PDB file of C-alpha atoms in Angstrom:
ATOM      1  CA  MET A1217      18.010 -10.928  20.581  1.00 54.00           C
ATOM      2  CA  THR A1218      16.220  -9.978  17.255  1.00 75.00           C
ATOM      3  CA  GLN A1219      13.451  -8.173  18.036  1.00 87.00           C
ATOM      4  CA  ALA A1220      10.180  -9.212  16.721  1.00 91.00           C
ATOM      5  CA  TRP A1221       7.230  -7.018  15.423  1.00 92.00           C
ATOM      6  CA  ARG A1222       3.479  -7.543  14.878  1.00 92.00           C
ATOM      7  CA  CYS A1223       2.185  -6.002  11.774  1.00 91.00           C
ATOM      8  CA  THR A1224      -1.472  -4.325  12.707  1.00 89.00           C
ATOM      9  CA  GLY A1225      -1.973  -3.277   8.963  1.00 90.00           C
ATOM     10  CA  LEU A1226      -1.001  -1.217   6.461  1.00 95.00           C
ATOM     11  CA  ARG A1227      -2.938   2.447   6.353  1.00 95.00           C
ATOM     12  CA  TRP A1228      -2.654   5.262   3.851  1.00 96.00           C
ATOM     13  CA  VAL A1229      -1.425   8.491   5.466  1.00 93.00           C
ATOM     14  CA  ASP A1230      -2.033  11.669   2.720  1.00 92.00           C
ATOM     15  CA  ALA A1231      -1.569   9.246   0.082  1.00 94.00           C
ATOM     16  CA  GLU A1232       1.430   7.225   1.011  1.00 96.00           C
ATOM     17  CA  PRO A1233       1.371   3.714   2.069  1.00 97.00           C
ATOM     18  CA  VAL A1234       2.471   3.119   5.838  1.00 97.00           C
ATOM     19  CA  LEU A1235       2.992  -0.185   7.408  1.00 95.00           C
ATOM     20  CA  VAL A1236       1.842  -0.318  11.225  1.00 93.00           C
ATOM     21  CA  TRP A1237       3.165  -1.658  13.647  1.00 92.00           C
ATOM     22  CA  GLU A1238       1.643  -2.511  17.253  1.00 88.00           C
ATOM     23  CA  GLY A1239       2.746   0.175  19.666  1.00 86.00           C
ATOM     24  CA  GLY A1240       2.161   2.784  16.740  1.00 86.00           C
ATOM     25  CA  ARG A1241       5.267   3.038  14.885  1.00 92.00           C
ATOM     26  CA  GLY A1242       5.301   3.048  11.513  1.00 94.00           C
ATOM     27  CA  SER A1243       7.474   2.138   8.096  1.00 94.00           C
ATOM     28  CA  ALA A1244       6.653   4.238   4.703  1.00 96.00           C
ATOM     29  CA  LEU A1245       6.767   2.278   1.219  1.00 96.00           C
ATOM     30  CA  PRO A1246       7.974   4.934  -1.027  1.00 96.00           C
ATOM     31  CA  ARG A1247       8.314   2.762  -4.610  1.00 95.00           C
ATOM     32  CA  GLY A1248      12.126   1.677  -4.912  1.00 95.00           C
ATOM     33  CA  LYS A1249      12.080   0.634  -1.273  1.00 95.00           C
ATOM     34  CA  LYS A1250      13.750  -2.406  -0.491  1.00 93.00           C
ATOM     35  CA  VAL A1251      11.658  -4.480   2.412  1.00 91.00           C
ATOM     36  CA  ALA A1252      12.916  -7.816   3.397  1.00 92.00           C
ATOM     37  CA  PHE A1253      11.359  -9.578   6.828  1.00 94.00           C
ATOM     38  CA  GLY A1254      11.137 -13.122   8.076  1.00 94.00           C
ATOM     39  CA  VAL A1255       8.192 -15.127  10.216  1.00 95.00           C
ATOM     40  CA  VAL A1256       9.744 -16.219  13.900  1.00 94.00           C
ATOM     41  CA  THR A1257      10.569 -19.769  13.625  1.00 92.00           C
ATOM     42  CA  GLY A1258       7.908 -21.662  15.529  1.00 93.00           C
ATOM     43  CA  GLY A1259       5.586 -18.777  15.298  1.00 91.00           C
ATOM     44  CA  VAL A1260       1.557 -18.999  15.339  1.00 94.00           C
ATOM     45  CA  ARG A1261      -0.623 -16.501  13.573  1.00 95.00           C
ATOM     46  CA  THR A1262      -3.012 -15.288  16.680  1.00 94.00           C
ATOM     47  CA  CYS A1263      -6.307 -12.968  16.401  1.00 95.00           C
ATOM     48  CA  VAL A1264      -5.395  -9.437  16.057  1.00 92.00           C
ATOM     49  CA  GLY A1265      -8.728  -8.595  18.486  1.00 91.00           C
ATOM     50  CA  ALA A1266     -11.510  -6.597  17.697  1.00 90.00           C
ATOM     51  CA  ARG A1267     -12.207  -2.772  17.427  1.00 85.00           C
ATOM     52  CA  GLY A1268      -8.843  -1.764  19.614  1.00 81.00           C
ATOM     53  CA  HIS A1269      -9.453  -4.543  21.909  1.00 86.00           C
ATOM     54  CA  GLY A1270      -6.641  -7.745  22.171  1.00 88.00           C
ATOM     55  CA  CYS A1271      -8.597 -10.959  21.581  1.00 92.00           C
ATOM     56  CA  PRO A1272      -9.163 -12.372  24.887  1.00 92.00           C
ATOM     57  CA  THR A1273      -7.918 -15.808  23.917  1.00 92.00           C
ATOM     58  CA  ARG A1274      -5.220 -14.985  21.522  1.00 92.00           C
ATOM     59  CA  ALA A1275      -7.177 -17.777  19.016  1.00 95.00           C
ATOM     60  CA  GLY A1276      -5.119 -19.337  16.407  1.00 95.00           C
ATOM     61  CA  VAL A1277      -6.357 -18.323  12.829  1.00 95.00           C
ATOM     62  CA  SER A1278      -5.291 -19.315   9.572  1.00 95.00           C
ATOM     63  CA  GLY A1279      -2.599 -18.052   7.670  1.00 94.00           C
ATOM     64  CA  ARG A1280      -4.699 -17.396   4.534  1.00 95.00           C
ATOM     65  CA  SER A1281      -7.262 -15.391   6.380  1.00 94.00           C
ATOM     66  CA  THR A1282      -7.333 -11.898   5.388  1.00 93.00           C
ATOM     67  CA  GLY A1283      -9.281 -10.337   8.439  1.00 91.00           C
ATOM     68  CA  ALA A1284      -6.733 -12.220  11.181  1.00 94.00           C
ATOM     69  CA  ARG A1285      -9.644 -12.866  13.388  1.00 95.00           C
ATOM     70  CA  CYS A1286     -11.268 -15.679  15.494  1.00 94.00           C
ATOM     71  CA  GLU A1287     -15.290 -15.670  15.005  1.00 93.00           C
ATOM     72  CA  GLU A1288     -15.683 -14.304  18.135  1.00 93.00           C
ATOM     73  CA  CYS A1289     -13.623 -11.230  17.331  1.00 94.00           C
ATOM     74  CA  ALA A1290     -15.445 -11.104  13.743  1.00 93.00           C
ATOM     75  CA  ARG A1291     -18.667 -10.937  14.812  1.00 92.00           C
ATOM     76  CA  LEU A1292     -17.637  -7.951  17.433  1.00 90.00           C
ATOM     77  CA  ASP A1293     -16.383  -6.159  14.643  1.00 87.00           C
ATOM     78  CA  ARG A1294     -18.736  -6.372  12.406  1.00 81.00           C
ATOM     79  CA  ALA A1295     -21.593  -5.648  15.619  1.00 75.00           C
ATOM     80  CA  HIS A1296     -20.733  -1.679  15.099  1.00 63.00           C
ATOM     81  CA  SER A1297     -19.871  -1.290  11.305  1.00 61.00           C
ATOM     82  CA  VAL A1298     -20.987   0.572   8.745  1.00 58.00           C
ATOM     83  CA  ALA A1299     -19.858  -1.848   5.990  1.00 55.00           C
ATOM     84  CA  ALA A1300     -21.994  -4.258   7.793  1.00 47.00           C
ATOM     85  CA  ASP A1301     -24.843  -2.085   7.616  1.00 51.00           C
ATOM     86  CA  THR A1302     -25.286  -2.543  11.547  1.00 50.00           C
ATOM     87  CA  ILE A1303     -25.495   1.008  12.834  1.00 63.00           C
ATOM     88  CA  ALA A1304     -28.248   3.662  11.475  1.00 62.00           C
ATOM     89  CA  ASP A1305     -27.249   6.846  14.244  1.00 71.00           C
ATOM     90  CA  ASP A1306     -23.500   7.667  12.636  1.00 82.00           C
ATOM     91  CA  PRO A1307     -24.582  11.720  12.654  1.00 88.00           C
ATOM     92  CA  ARG A1308     -21.589  12.097  10.102  1.00 93.00           C
ATOM     93  CA  PRO A1309     -22.318  13.071   6.827  1.00 96.00           C
ATOM     94  CA  TYR A1310     -21.156  10.411   4.242  1.00 96.00           C
ATOM     95  CA  HIS A1311     -20.341  10.421   0.368  1.00 97.00           C
ATOM     96  CA  VAL A1312     -21.769   7.826  -2.111  1.00 97.00           C
ATOM     97  CA  TYR A1313     -18.874   7.314  -4.729  1.00 97.00           C
ATOM     98  CA  LEU A1314     -18.487   5.371  -7.969  1.00 97.00           C
ATOM     99  CA  ALA A1315     -15.167   3.559  -7.968  1.00 97.00           C
ATOM    100  CA  TRP A1316     -13.270   2.348 -11.222  1.00 98.00           C
ATOM    101  CA  PHE A1317     -10.753  -0.748 -10.724  1.00 97.00           C
ATOM    102  CA  GLY A1318     -10.247  -1.792 -14.361  1.00 96.00           C
ATOM    103  CA  PRO A1319     -12.409  -2.046 -17.279  1.00 94.00           C
ATOM    104  CA  GLY A1320     -15.881  -2.982 -16.600  1.00 92.00           C
ATOM    105  CA  MET A1321     -14.818  -3.141 -12.956  1.00 96.00           C
ATOM    106  CA  VAL A1322     -16.889  -0.292 -11.302  1.00 96.00           C
ATOM    107  CA  LYS A1323     -18.172  -0.312  -7.525  1.00 96.00           C
ATOM    108  CA  VAL A1324     -20.712   1.905  -5.959  1.00 96.00           C
ATOM    109  CA  GLY A1325     -20.185   2.592  -2.123  1.00 95.00           C
ATOM    110  CA  ILE A1326     -20.198   4.893   0.741  1.00 95.00           C
ATOM    111  CA  THR A1327     -17.835   6.700   2.927  1.00 95.00           C
ATOM    112  CA  ALA A1328     -18.071   8.965   6.014  1.00 95.00           C
ATOM    113  CA  VAL A1329     -16.947  12.677   4.085  1.00 97.00           C
ATOM    114  CA  GLU A1330     -14.170  13.445   6.819  1.00 96.00           C
ATOM    115  CA  ARG A1331     -12.181  10.294   5.783  1.00 95.00           C
ATOM    116  CA  GLY A1332     -11.942  12.141   2.045  1.00 96.00           C
ATOM    117  CA  HIS A1333     -10.383  10.095  -0.402  1.00 96.00           C
ATOM    118  CA  ALA A1334      -9.063   7.504   2.077  1.00 96.00           C
ATOM    119  CA  ARG A1335     -11.639   4.602   1.255  1.00 96.00           C
ATOM    120  CA  LEU A1336     -10.515   4.957  -2.099  1.00 97.00           C
ATOM    121  CA  TRP A1337      -6.554   4.433  -1.809  1.00 98.00           C
ATOM    122  CA  GLU A1338      -7.578   1.350   0.768  1.00 96.00           C
ATOM    123  CA  GLN A1339      -9.824  -0.275  -1.620  1.00 96.00           C
ATOM    124  CA  GLY A1340      -7.219   0.319  -4.853  1.00 97.00           C
ATOM    125  CA  ALA A1341      -9.383   2.449  -6.678  1.00 98.00           C
ATOM    126  CA  VAL A1342      -7.442   3.588  -9.733  1.00 98.00           C
ATOM    127  CA  CYS A1343     -10.208   6.135  -9.880  1.00 98.00           C
ATOM    128  CA  PHE A1344     -13.609   7.485  -8.811  1.00 98.00           C
ATOM    129  CA  SER A1345     -15.731  10.288  -8.530  1.00 98.00           C
ATOM    130  CA  TRP A1346     -18.377  11.491  -5.950  1.00 98.00           C
ATOM    131  CA  LEU A1347     -22.341  10.946  -6.710  1.00 97.00           C
ATOM    132  CA  GLY A1348     -23.813  12.256  -3.652  1.00 96.00           C
ATOM    133  CA  ARG A1349     -23.730  13.664  -0.152  1.00 97.00           C
ATOM    134  CA  GLY A1350     -26.114  13.324   2.834  1.00 96.00           C
ATOM    135  CA  PRO A1351     -26.921  11.593   5.938  1.00 95.00           C
ATOM    136  CA  LEU A1352     -25.849   7.846   6.161  1.00 94.00           C
ATOM    137  CA  MET A1353     -29.007   6.567   5.989  1.00 93.00           C
ATOM    138  CA  ALA A1354     -29.807   8.579   2.928  1.00 94.00           C
ATOM    139  CA  ALA A1355     -26.378   7.604   1.583  1.00 95.00           C
ATOM    140  CA  ARG A1356     -27.054   3.653   2.019  1.00 93.00           C
ATOM    141  CA  ARG A1357     -30.566   4.076   0.330  1.00 93.00           C
ATOM    142  CA  ALA A1358     -29.027   5.737  -2.528  1.00 93.00           C
ATOM    143  CA  GLU A1359     -26.148   3.209  -2.654  1.00 93.00           C
ATOM    144  CA  GLU A1360     -28.691   0.257  -2.956  1.00 93.00           C
ATOM    145  CA  VAL A1361     -30.979   1.949  -5.602  1.00 92.00           C
ATOM    146  CA  LEU A1362     -27.756   2.658  -7.769  1.00 92.00           C
ATOM    147  CA  ARG A1363     -26.546  -0.848  -7.456  1.00 92.00           C
ATOM    148  CA  ALA A1364     -29.329  -2.273  -8.667  1.00 92.00           C
ATOM    149  CA  ALA A1365     -30.295   0.250 -11.499  1.00 92.00           C
ATOM    150  CA  LEU A1366     -26.629   0.400 -12.677  1.00 91.00           C
ATOM    151  CA  ARG A1367     -26.321  -3.355 -11.989  1.00 92.00           C
ATOM    152  CA  VAL A1368     -22.510  -2.955 -10.742  1.00 92.00           C
ATOM    153  CA  PRO A1369     -21.399  -5.011  -7.567  1.00 89.00           C
ATOM    154  CA  ASP A1370     -20.610  -3.738  -4.106  1.00 85.00           C
ATOM    155  CA  ARG A1371     -17.160  -5.388  -3.691  1.00 89.00           C
ATOM    156  CA  ILE A1372     -14.861  -6.017  -6.412  1.00 94.00           C
ATOM    157  CA  PRO A1373     -12.226  -9.156  -5.435  1.00 94.00           C
ATOM    158  CA  TYR A1374      -8.603  -7.965  -5.040  1.00 94.00           C
ATOM    159  CA  ALA A1375      -7.948 -11.150  -7.414  1.00 92.00           C
ATOM    160  CA  ASP A1376      -9.718  -9.306 -10.244  1.00 94.00           C
ATOM    161  CA  LYS A1377      -7.981  -6.308  -9.486  1.00 95.00           C
ATOM    162  CA  ARG A1378      -4.738  -7.435  -9.286  1.00 93.00           C
ATOM    163  CA  VAL A1379      -4.698  -9.305 -12.919  1.00 91.00           C
ATOM    164  CA  VAL A1380      -5.106  -6.023 -14.385  1.00 95.00           C
ATOM    165  CA  ARG A1381      -3.371  -3.425 -12.636  1.00 95.00           C
ATOM    166  CA  SER A1382      -0.538  -3.762 -15.210  1.00 94.00           C
ATOM    167  CA  ALA A1383      -2.868  -3.308 -18.579  1.00 94.00           C
ATOM    168  CA  LEU A1384      -5.188  -0.648 -17.592  1.00 96.00           C
ATOM    169  CA  PRO A1385      -6.229   1.690 -20.606  1.00 96.00           C
ATOM    170  CA  GLY A1386      -5.187   5.570 -20.500  1.00 96.00           C
ATOM    171  CA  ALA A1387      -6.462   7.880 -17.700  1.00 96.00           C
ATOM    172  CA  GLY A1388      -9.081   9.290 -20.636  1.00 97.00           C
ATOM    173  CA  GLU A1389     -10.719   6.354 -21.106  1.00 97.00           C
ATOM    174  CA  ARG A1390     -10.803   5.415 -17.460  1.00 97.00           C
ATOM    175  CA  ALA A1391     -12.396   8.696 -16.888  1.00 97.00           C
ATOM    176  CA  ALA A1392     -14.926   8.627 -19.738  1.00 97.00           C
ATOM    177  CA  GLU A1393     -16.328   5.127 -18.206  1.00 96.00           C
ATOM    178  CA  VAL A1394     -16.995   6.836 -14.735  1.00 97.00           C
ATOM    179  CA  ALA A1395     -18.438   9.972 -16.475  1.00 97.00           C
ATOM    180  CA  GLU A1396     -20.653   7.524 -18.378  1.00 96.00           C
ATOM    181  CA  LEU A1397     -22.014   5.814 -15.159  1.00 96.00           C
ATOM    182  CA  HIS A1398     -22.028   9.085 -13.359  1.00 97.00           C
ATOM    183  CA  ALA A1399     -24.282  10.411 -15.857  1.00 97.00           C
ATOM    184  CA  ARG A1400     -26.897   7.623 -15.744  1.00 95.00           C
ATOM    185  CA  ALA A1401     -26.895   7.844 -11.840  1.00 94.00           C
ATOM    186  CA  VAL A1402     -27.539  10.891 -11.443  1.00 92.00           C
ATOM    187  CA  ALA A1403     -30.285  10.753 -14.099  1.00 92.00           C
ATOM    188  CA  LEU A1404     -32.189   8.341 -11.676  1.00 91.00           C
ATOM    189  CA  ASP A1405     -35.551   8.600  -9.848  1.00 87.00           C
ATOM    190  CA  GLY A1406     -35.727   7.592  -6.552  1.00 84.00           C
ATOM    191  CA  TRP A1407     -32.890   9.707  -4.441  1.00 89.00           C
ATOM    192  CA  PRO A1408     -33.472  10.473  -1.246  1.00 90.00           C
ATOM    193  CA  GLU A1409     -34.513  13.871  -0.824  1.00 91.00           C
ATOM    194  CA  SER A1410     -31.970  14.893   2.074  1.00 94.00           C
ATOM    195  CA  LEU A1411     -29.254  13.512  -0.364  1.00 95.00           C
ATOM    196  CA  GLU A1412     -27.144  15.961  -2.843  1.00 95.00           C
ATOM    197  CA  ARG A1413     -26.436  15.074  -5.943  1.00 95.00           C
ATOM    198  CA  MET A1414     -22.843  15.873  -6.995  1.00 97.00           C
ATOM    199  CA  PRO A1415     -20.874  16.664 -10.083  1.00 97.00           C
ATOM    200  CA  CYS A1416     -18.580  14.392 -12.058  1.00 98.00           C
ATOM    201  CA  ARG A1417     -15.075  15.111 -10.909  1.00 97.00           C
ATOM    202  CA  THR A1418     -13.230  12.089 -11.928  1.00 98.00           C
ATOM    203  CA  VAL A1419      -9.812  11.322  -9.805  1.00 98.00           C
ATOM    204  CA  ASP A1420      -7.085   9.134 -11.068  1.00 98.00           C
ATOM    205  CA  HIS A1421      -4.934   7.630  -8.347  1.00 98.00           C
ATOM    206  CA  ALA A1422      -2.397   5.698 -10.758  1.00 97.00           C
ATOM    207  CA  GLU A1423       0.526   8.007  -9.820  1.00 97.00           C
ATOM    208  CA  VAL A1424      -0.438   7.763  -6.545  1.00 97.00           C
ATOM    209  CA  PHE A1425      -0.130   3.939  -6.486  1.00 98.00           C
ATOM    210  CA  GLY A1426       2.704   3.550  -9.062  1.00 97.00           C
ATOM    211  CA  LEU A1427       0.689   1.765 -11.791  1.00 97.00           C
ATOM    212  CA  ASP A1428       2.400   3.722 -14.887  1.00 94.00           C
ATOM    213  CA  GLY A1429       4.763   1.217 -16.318  1.00 94.00           C
ATOM    214  CA  LEU A1430       3.962  -1.601 -14.098  1.00 96.00           C
ATOM    215  CA  PRO A1431       5.052  -5.024 -15.114  1.00 96.00           C
ATOM    216  CA  GLY A1432       2.790  -7.803 -15.128  1.00 94.00           C
ATOM    217  CA  ALA A1433       2.706 -10.073 -11.902  1.00 94.00           C
ATOM    218  CA  ASP A1434       4.012 -13.508 -11.875  1.00 93.00           C
ATOM    219  CA  GLY A1435       2.788 -14.775  -8.262  1.00 94.00           C
ATOM    220  CA  VAL A1436       0.804 -14.051  -5.584  1.00 95.00           C
ATOM    221  CA  VAL A1437       1.430 -14.941  -2.058  1.00 95.00           C
ATOM    222  CA  THR A1438      -1.260 -17.075  -0.409  1.00 95.00           C
ATOM    223  CA  GLU A1439       0.033 -16.897   2.976  1.00 96.00           C
ATOM    224  CA  LEU A1440       2.916 -16.565   5.427  1.00 96.00           C
ATOM    225  CA  VAL A1441       4.340 -19.458   7.354  1.00 95.00           C
ATOM    226  CA  ALA A1442       6.598 -19.462  10.090  1.00 95.00           C
ATOM    227  CA  GLY A1443      10.310 -19.426   9.351  1.00 93.00           C
ATOM    228  CA  GLY A1444       9.189 -18.009   5.884  1.00 94.00           C
ATOM    229  CA  THR A1445      10.969 -14.950   3.985  1.00 93.00           C
ATOM    230  CA  VAL A1446       9.766 -12.393   1.986  1.00 94.00           C
ATOM    231  CA  GLY A1447      11.679  -9.590   0.222  1.00 90.00           C
ATOM    232  CA  GLY A1448      12.117  -7.390  -2.542  1.00 93.00           C
ATOM    233  CA  THR A1449      11.858  -3.896  -3.728  1.00 95.00           C
ATOM    234  CA  VAL A1450       8.524  -1.704  -3.726  1.00 96.00           C
ATOM    235  CA  LEU A1451       7.418  -1.460  -6.997  1.00 97.00           C
ATOM    236  CA  ALA A1452       3.696   0.162  -6.899  1.00 98.00           C
ATOM    237  CA  ALA A1453       1.083  -0.194  -3.955  1.00 98.00           C
ATOM    238  CA  ALA A1454      -2.729  -0.138  -4.256  1.00 98.00           C
ATOM    239  CA  GLY A1455      -5.028  -0.899  -1.648  1.00 97.00           C
ATOM    240  CA  PRO A1456      -3.753  -3.400   0.934  1.00 97.00           C
ATOM    241  CA  ASP A1457      -1.246  -5.229  -1.805  1.00 97.00           C
ATOM    242  CA  LEU A1458       2.710  -4.185  -2.095  1.00 97.00           C
ATOM    243  CA  HIS A1459       4.091  -5.519  -5.880  1.00 97.00           C
ATOM    244  CA  LEU A1460       7.450  -6.664  -5.123  1.00 96.00           C
ATOM    245  CA  ALA A1461      10.426  -6.926  -7.388  1.00 95.00           C
ATOM    246  CA  THR A1462      11.966 -10.439  -6.392  1.00 92.00           C
ATOM    247  CA  GLY A1463      14.317 -13.198  -7.715  1.00 87.00           C
ATOM    248  CA  ARG A1464      11.197 -15.006  -9.065  1.00 85.00           C
ATOM    249  CA  GLY A1465       9.886 -11.894 -10.648  1.00 92.00           C
ATOM    250  CA  VAL A1466       6.997  -9.649  -9.505  1.00 94.00           C
ATOM    251  CA  VAL A1467       5.055 -10.783  -6.745  1.00 95.00           C
ATOM    252  CA  VAL A1468       2.144  -9.415  -4.812  1.00 96.00           C
ATOM    253  CA  LEU A1469       2.150  -9.504  -0.942  1.00 96.00           C
ATOM    254  CA  ASP A1470      -1.567  -8.824   0.292  1.00 97.00           C
ATOM    255  CA  THR A1471      -0.183  -6.908   3.936  1.00 97.00           C
ATOM    256  CA  ARG A1472      -3.333  -8.359   5.798  1.00 96.00           C
ATOM    257  CA  LEU A1473      -1.964 -11.951   5.542  1.00 97.00           C
ATOM    258  CA  MET A1474       0.749 -10.112   7.654  1.00 97.00           C
ATOM    259  CA  THR A1475      -1.035  -9.209  10.659  1.00 95.00           C
ATOM    260  CA  GLY A1476      -1.261 -11.838  13.975  1.00 94.00           C
ATOM    261  CA  TRP A1477       2.395 -13.002  12.842  1.00 95.00           C
ATOM    262  CA  GLU A1478       5.480 -12.140  14.831  1.00 94.00           C
ATOM    263  CA  LEU A1479       8.128 -10.789  12.274  1.00 95.00           C
ATOM    264  CA  VAL A1480      11.304 -10.243  12.198  1.00 94.00           C
ATOM    265  CA  ALA A1481      13.984  -8.082   9.882  1.00 91.00           C
ATOM    266  CA  VAL A1482      16.232  -9.814   7.521  1.00 87.00           C
ATOM    267  CA  GLU A1483      19.220  -8.945   5.831  1.00 74.00           C
ATOM    268  CA  ALA A1484      17.581  -7.547   2.006  1.00 57.00           C
ATOM    269  CA  GLY A1485      20.118  -8.075  -1.074  1.00 52.00           C
ATOM    270  CA  THR A1486      21.061 -11.637  -0.179  1.00 45.00           C
ATOM    271  CA  GLY A1487      18.858 -13.667  -2.955  1.00 43.00           C
ATOM    272  CA  THR A1488      19.479 -15.025  -6.060  1.00 38.00           C
ATOM    273  CA  GLY A1489      22.147 -12.414  -7.572  1.00 37.00           C
ATOM    274  CA  THR A1490      19.314 -10.332  -8.907  1.00 39.00           C
ATOM    275  CA  GLY A1491      20.031  -7.399  -6.398  1.00 42.00           C
ATOM    276  CA  HIS A1492      15.965  -8.175  -4.606  1.00 43.00           C
ATOM    277  CA  GLN A1493      15.892 -10.775  -1.778  1.00 50.00           C
ATOM    278  CA  ASP A1494      14.224 -13.715  -2.950  1.00 56.00           C
ATOM    279  CA  VAL A1495      10.722 -14.968  -1.695  1.00 62.00           C
ATOM    280  CA  LEU A1496      11.762 -18.048   0.328  1.00 62.00           C
ATOM    281  CA  GLY A1497       9.462 -20.337   2.379  1.00 72.00           C
ATOM    282  CA  VAL A1498       6.076 -18.985   1.265  1.00 90.00           C
ATOM    283  CA  PRO A1499       3.683 -20.588  -0.664  1.00 92.00           C
ATOM    284  CA  VAL A1500       3.136 -18.347  -4.082  1.00 93.00           C
ATOM    285  CA  ARG A1501       0.557 -18.833  -6.654  1.00 93.00           C
ATOM    286  CA  GLU A1502       1.484 -18.332 -10.249  1.00 90.00           C
ATOM    287  CA  LEU A1503      -0.789 -15.169 -11.798  1.00 82.00           C
ATOM    288  CA  ARG A1504      -1.248 -15.246 -15.532  1.00 65.00           C
ATOM    289  CA  SER A1505      -1.883 -11.594 -16.136  1.00 52.00           C
ATOM    290  CA  SER A1506      -2.115  -9.667 -18.904  1.00 47.00           C
ATOM    291  CA  GLY A1507      23.267  -2.592  14.103  1.00 41.00           C
ATOM    292  CA  GLY A1508      23.018  -1.217  17.491  1.00 41.00           C
ATOM    293  CA  GLY A1509      20.841   1.013  19.344  1.00 44.00           C
ATOM    294  CA  VAL A1510      16.791   1.011  19.240  1.00 46.00           C
ATOM    295  CA  GLN A1511      15.581  -0.277  16.374  1.00 49.00           C
ATOM    296  CA  ASP A1512      12.418   2.170  14.964  1.00 51.00           C
ATOM    297  CA  GLY A1513      10.923  -0.145  12.708  1.00 52.00           C
ATOM    298  CA  LEU A1514      10.823  -3.267  11.247  1.00 52.00           C
ATOM    299  CA  PHE A1515      12.442  -1.808   7.976  1.00 48.00           C
TER     300      PHE A1515
END
């Protein structure tokens, strides 16, 4: 019987994207890798639980949900969350950062210092700079001040990030936009005294993500469905998104849509003669953009 796997999400490990499977195994996704998987026929997408614990009812969840959690597990997951601003006693130091995703698409955020660049990779930040460092509540207050003063959001939709990745300005122009906002930020009054201002040192992730020369996306997978098949060759990975070359052109797969499904490996290279597995049986929305033995993983 074909072994089924449950994906727990895409993780960025030392600047490399890795799909992680229930049980702890991982599948690295370097550029040029061919991937192909199918959703178990007759399968149902179930809640992934909260904070390391399985959903007690294994509730069904929508195929379009990127969180893959039922209402109760979603509530529990956010009940002790820095992102949801529900904790104030985390003793770790935090960074405040400016993250750039495209022209005019900059956000301010915070991340634990010990996480390094991981939060920026997870969001698909093309480049960024630290702004400050200090205790959690000081970082949070500075974040709020900067959002209001710089008129930048606290989040940018992935739909907006995807359509600009293939037509980004050069690294110099990207860095200049970050530097201009950084200069305005550090000149502001109202910084908490316990937050250390940090100099502008722009870090660019275009090479890490594989964005140089990336062709425009033709479509984006909107959900997985029982019996559906997805496959292609990895062109780029940014945040949770995989840009795949398929028989239908370049298709973006948000790997968060994979969680909660039972998935099986399928043979790659059996598509439309292009050398790539076609994208079959899953909804794709058009985008207009500028052998034997123990199986170690799904692919």
